[in-house]
JSON list of C-alpha atoms in Angstrom, two decimals:
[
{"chain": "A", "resi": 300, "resn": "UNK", "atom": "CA", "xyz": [39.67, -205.84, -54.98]},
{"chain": "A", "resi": 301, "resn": "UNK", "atom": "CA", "xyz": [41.16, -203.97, -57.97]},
{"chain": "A", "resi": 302, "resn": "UNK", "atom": "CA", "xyz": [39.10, -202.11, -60.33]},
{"chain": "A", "resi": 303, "resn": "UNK", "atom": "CA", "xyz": [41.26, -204.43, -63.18]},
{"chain": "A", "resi": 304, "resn": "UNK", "atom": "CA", "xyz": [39.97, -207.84, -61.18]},
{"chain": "A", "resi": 305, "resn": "UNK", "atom": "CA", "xyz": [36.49, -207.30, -62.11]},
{"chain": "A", "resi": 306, "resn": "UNK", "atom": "CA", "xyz": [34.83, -209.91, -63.94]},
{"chain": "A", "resi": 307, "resn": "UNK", "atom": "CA", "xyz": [31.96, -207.77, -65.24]},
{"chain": "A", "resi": 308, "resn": "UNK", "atom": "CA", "xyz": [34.83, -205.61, -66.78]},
{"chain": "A", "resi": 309, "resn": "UNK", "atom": "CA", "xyz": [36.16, -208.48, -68.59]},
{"chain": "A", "resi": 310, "resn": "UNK", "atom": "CA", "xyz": [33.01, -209.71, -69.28]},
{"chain": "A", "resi": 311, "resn": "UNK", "atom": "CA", "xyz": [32.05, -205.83, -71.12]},
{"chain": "A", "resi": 312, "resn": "UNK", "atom": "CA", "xyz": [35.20, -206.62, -72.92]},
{"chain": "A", "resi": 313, "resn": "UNK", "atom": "CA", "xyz": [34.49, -209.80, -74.79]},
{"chain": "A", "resi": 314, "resn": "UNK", "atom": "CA", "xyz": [30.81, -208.10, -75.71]},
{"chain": "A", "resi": 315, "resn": "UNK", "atom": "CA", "xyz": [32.59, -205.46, -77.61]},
{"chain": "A", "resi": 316, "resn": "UNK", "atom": "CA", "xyz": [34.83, -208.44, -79.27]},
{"chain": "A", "resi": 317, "resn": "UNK", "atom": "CA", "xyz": [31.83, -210.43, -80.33]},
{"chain": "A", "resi": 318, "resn": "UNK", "atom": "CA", "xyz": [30.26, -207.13, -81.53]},
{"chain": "A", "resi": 319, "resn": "UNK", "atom": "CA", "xyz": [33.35, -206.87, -83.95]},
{"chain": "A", "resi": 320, "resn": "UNK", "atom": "CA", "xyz": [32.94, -210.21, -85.06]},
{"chain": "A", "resi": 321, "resn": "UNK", "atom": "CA", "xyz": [29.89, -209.40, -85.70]},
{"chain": "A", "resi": 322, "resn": "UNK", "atom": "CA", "xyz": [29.95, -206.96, -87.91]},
{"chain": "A", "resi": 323, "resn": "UNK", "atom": "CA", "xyz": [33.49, -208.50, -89.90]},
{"chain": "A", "resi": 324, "resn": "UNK", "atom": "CA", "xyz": [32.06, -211.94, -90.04]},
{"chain": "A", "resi": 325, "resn": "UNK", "atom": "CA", "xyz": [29.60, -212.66, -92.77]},
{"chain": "A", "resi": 326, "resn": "UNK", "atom": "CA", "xyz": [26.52, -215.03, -90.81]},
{"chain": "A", "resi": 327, "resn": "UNK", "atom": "CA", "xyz": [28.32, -215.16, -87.76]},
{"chain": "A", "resi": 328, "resn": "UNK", "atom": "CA", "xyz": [25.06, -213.41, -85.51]},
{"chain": "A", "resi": 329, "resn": "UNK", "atom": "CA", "xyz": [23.21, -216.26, -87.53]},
{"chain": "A", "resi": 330, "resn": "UNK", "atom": "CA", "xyz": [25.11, -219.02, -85.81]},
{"chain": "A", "resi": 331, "resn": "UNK", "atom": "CA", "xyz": [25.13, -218.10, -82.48]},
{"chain": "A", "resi": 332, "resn": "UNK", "atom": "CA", "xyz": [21.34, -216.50, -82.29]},
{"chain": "A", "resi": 333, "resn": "UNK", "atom": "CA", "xyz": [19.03, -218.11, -80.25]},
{"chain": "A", "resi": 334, "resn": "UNK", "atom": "CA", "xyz": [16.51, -219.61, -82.79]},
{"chain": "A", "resi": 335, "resn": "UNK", "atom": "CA", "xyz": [13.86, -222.08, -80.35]},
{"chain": "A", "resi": 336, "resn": "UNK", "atom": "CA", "xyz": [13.51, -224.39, -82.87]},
{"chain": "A", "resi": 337, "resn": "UNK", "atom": "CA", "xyz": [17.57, -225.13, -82.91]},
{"chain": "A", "resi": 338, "resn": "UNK", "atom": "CA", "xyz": [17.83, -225.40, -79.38]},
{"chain": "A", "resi": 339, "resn": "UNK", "atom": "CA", "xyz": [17.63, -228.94, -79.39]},
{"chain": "A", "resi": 340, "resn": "UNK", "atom": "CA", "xyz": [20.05, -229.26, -81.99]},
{"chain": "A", "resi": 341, "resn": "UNK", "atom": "CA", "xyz": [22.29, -226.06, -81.18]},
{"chain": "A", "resi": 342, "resn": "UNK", "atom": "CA", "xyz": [21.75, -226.51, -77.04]},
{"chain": "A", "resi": 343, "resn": "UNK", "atom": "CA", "xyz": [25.27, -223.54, -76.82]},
{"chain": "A", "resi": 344, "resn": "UNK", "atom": "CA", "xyz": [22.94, -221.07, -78.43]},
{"chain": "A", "resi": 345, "resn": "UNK", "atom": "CA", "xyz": [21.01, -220.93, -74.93]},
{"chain": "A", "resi": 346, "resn": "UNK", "atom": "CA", "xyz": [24.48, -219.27, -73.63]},
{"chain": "A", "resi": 347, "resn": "UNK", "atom": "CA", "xyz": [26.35, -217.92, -76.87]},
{"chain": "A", "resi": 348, "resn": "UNK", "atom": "CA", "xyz": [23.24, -215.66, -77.32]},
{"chain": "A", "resi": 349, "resn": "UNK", "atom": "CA", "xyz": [23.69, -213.75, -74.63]},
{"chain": "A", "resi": 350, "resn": "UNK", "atom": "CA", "xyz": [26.72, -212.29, -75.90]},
{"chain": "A", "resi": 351, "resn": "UNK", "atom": "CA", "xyz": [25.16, -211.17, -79.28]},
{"chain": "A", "resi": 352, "resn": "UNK", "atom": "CA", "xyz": [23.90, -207.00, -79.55]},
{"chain": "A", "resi": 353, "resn": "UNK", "atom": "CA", "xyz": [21.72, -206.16, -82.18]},
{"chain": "A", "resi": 354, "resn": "UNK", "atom": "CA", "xyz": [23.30, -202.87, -82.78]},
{"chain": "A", "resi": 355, "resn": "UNK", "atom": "CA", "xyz": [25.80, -200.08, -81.43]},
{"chain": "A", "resi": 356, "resn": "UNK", "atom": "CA", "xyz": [22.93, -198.32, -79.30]},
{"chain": "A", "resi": 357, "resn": "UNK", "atom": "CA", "xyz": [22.00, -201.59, -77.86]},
{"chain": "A", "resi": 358, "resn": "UNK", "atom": "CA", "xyz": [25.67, -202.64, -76.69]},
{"chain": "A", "resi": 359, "resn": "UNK", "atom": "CA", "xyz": [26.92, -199.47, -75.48]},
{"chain": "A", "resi": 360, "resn": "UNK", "atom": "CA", "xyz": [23.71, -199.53, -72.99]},
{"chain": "A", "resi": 361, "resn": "UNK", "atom": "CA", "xyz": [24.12, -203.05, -71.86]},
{"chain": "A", "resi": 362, "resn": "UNK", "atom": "CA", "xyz": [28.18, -202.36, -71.78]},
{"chain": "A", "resi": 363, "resn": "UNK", "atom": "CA", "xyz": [27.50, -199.43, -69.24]},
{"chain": "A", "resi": 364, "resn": "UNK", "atom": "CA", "xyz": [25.00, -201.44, -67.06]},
{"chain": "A", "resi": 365, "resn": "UNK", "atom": "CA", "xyz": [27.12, -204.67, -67.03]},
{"chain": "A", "resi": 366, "resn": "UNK", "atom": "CA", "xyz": [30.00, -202.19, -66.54]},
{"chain": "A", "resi": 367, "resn": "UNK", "atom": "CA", "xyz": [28.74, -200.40, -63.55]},
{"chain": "A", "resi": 368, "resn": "UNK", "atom": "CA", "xyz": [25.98, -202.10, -61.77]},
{"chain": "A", "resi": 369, "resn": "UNK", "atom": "CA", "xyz": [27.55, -205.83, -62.81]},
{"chain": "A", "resi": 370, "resn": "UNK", "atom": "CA", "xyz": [30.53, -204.27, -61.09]},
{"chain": "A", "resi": 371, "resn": "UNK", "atom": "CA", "xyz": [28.55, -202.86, -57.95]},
{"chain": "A", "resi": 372, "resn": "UNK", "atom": "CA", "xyz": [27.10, -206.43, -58.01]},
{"chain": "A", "resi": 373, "resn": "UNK", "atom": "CA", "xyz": [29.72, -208.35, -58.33]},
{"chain": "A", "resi": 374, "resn": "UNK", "atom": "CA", "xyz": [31.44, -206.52, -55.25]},
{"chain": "A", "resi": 375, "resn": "UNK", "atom": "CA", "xyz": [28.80, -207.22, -53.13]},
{"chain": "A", "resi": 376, "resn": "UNK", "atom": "CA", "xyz": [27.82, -210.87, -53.83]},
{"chain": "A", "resi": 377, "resn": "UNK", "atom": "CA", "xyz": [30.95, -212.17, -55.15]},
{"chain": "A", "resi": 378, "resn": "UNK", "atom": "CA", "xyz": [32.38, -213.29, -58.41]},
{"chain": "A", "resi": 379, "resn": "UNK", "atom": "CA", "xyz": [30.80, -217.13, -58.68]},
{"chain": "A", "resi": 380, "resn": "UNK", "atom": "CA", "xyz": [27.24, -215.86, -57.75]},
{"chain": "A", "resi": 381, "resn": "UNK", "atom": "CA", "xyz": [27.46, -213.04, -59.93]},
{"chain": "A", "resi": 382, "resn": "UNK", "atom": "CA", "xyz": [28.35, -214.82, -63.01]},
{"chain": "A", "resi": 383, "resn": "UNK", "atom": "CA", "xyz": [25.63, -217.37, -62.14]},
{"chain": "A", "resi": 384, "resn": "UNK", "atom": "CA", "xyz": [23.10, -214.16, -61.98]},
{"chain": "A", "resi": 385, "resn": "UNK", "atom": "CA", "xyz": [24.86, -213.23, -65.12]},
{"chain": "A", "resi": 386, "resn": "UNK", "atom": "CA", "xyz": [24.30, -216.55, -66.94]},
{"chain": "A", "resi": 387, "resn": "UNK", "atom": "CA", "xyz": [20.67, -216.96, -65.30]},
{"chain": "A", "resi": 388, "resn": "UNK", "atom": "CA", "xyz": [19.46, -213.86, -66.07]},
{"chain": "A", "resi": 389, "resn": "UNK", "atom": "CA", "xyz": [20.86, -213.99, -69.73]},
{"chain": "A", "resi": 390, "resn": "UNK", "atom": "CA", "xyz": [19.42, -217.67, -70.37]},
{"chain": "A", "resi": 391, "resn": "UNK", "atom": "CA", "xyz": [15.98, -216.48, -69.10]},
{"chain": "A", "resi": 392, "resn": "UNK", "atom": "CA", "xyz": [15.76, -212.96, -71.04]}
]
């Protein structure tokens, strides 16, 4: 597999987009953050919130471990059962 054909790579990528948009776009962490009263009403919050960082700090450390370890992972177990963990794990942290 090629170190470019890594999902958890891509997936590191589109954090640090959101994390832009987060900081350029006035109440955009609003919409997306998981609130539980909205779920109901807002069910993609469940999923778009795992995408959200509260700060710098807190995305470069979950950038590195998706990075490397999501990578490791992802090797091992393959690319649908990772992003299952991925989405899983996300939904119940």
């Amino acid at each position: 597999m090629k170190f470019n054909n890594y999902l958890s790579l891509k997936l590191t990528g589109i954090l640090v987009i959101i994390f832009i948009f987060q900081l350029i776009i006035p109440k955009f962490t609003e919409y997306f953050l998981l609130e539980s009263s909205d779920i109901m009403s807002r069910p993609w919050i469940l999923i778009t919130s795992i995408f959200l960082h509260g700060g710098l700090v807190h995305l470069l450390l979950n950038g590195f471990a998706l990075a490397l370890f999501g990578s490791i992972l992802e090797k091992i177990i393959g690319v649908r059962k990772f992003l299952f963990v991925f989405f899983i794990s996300g939904i119940v942290a």
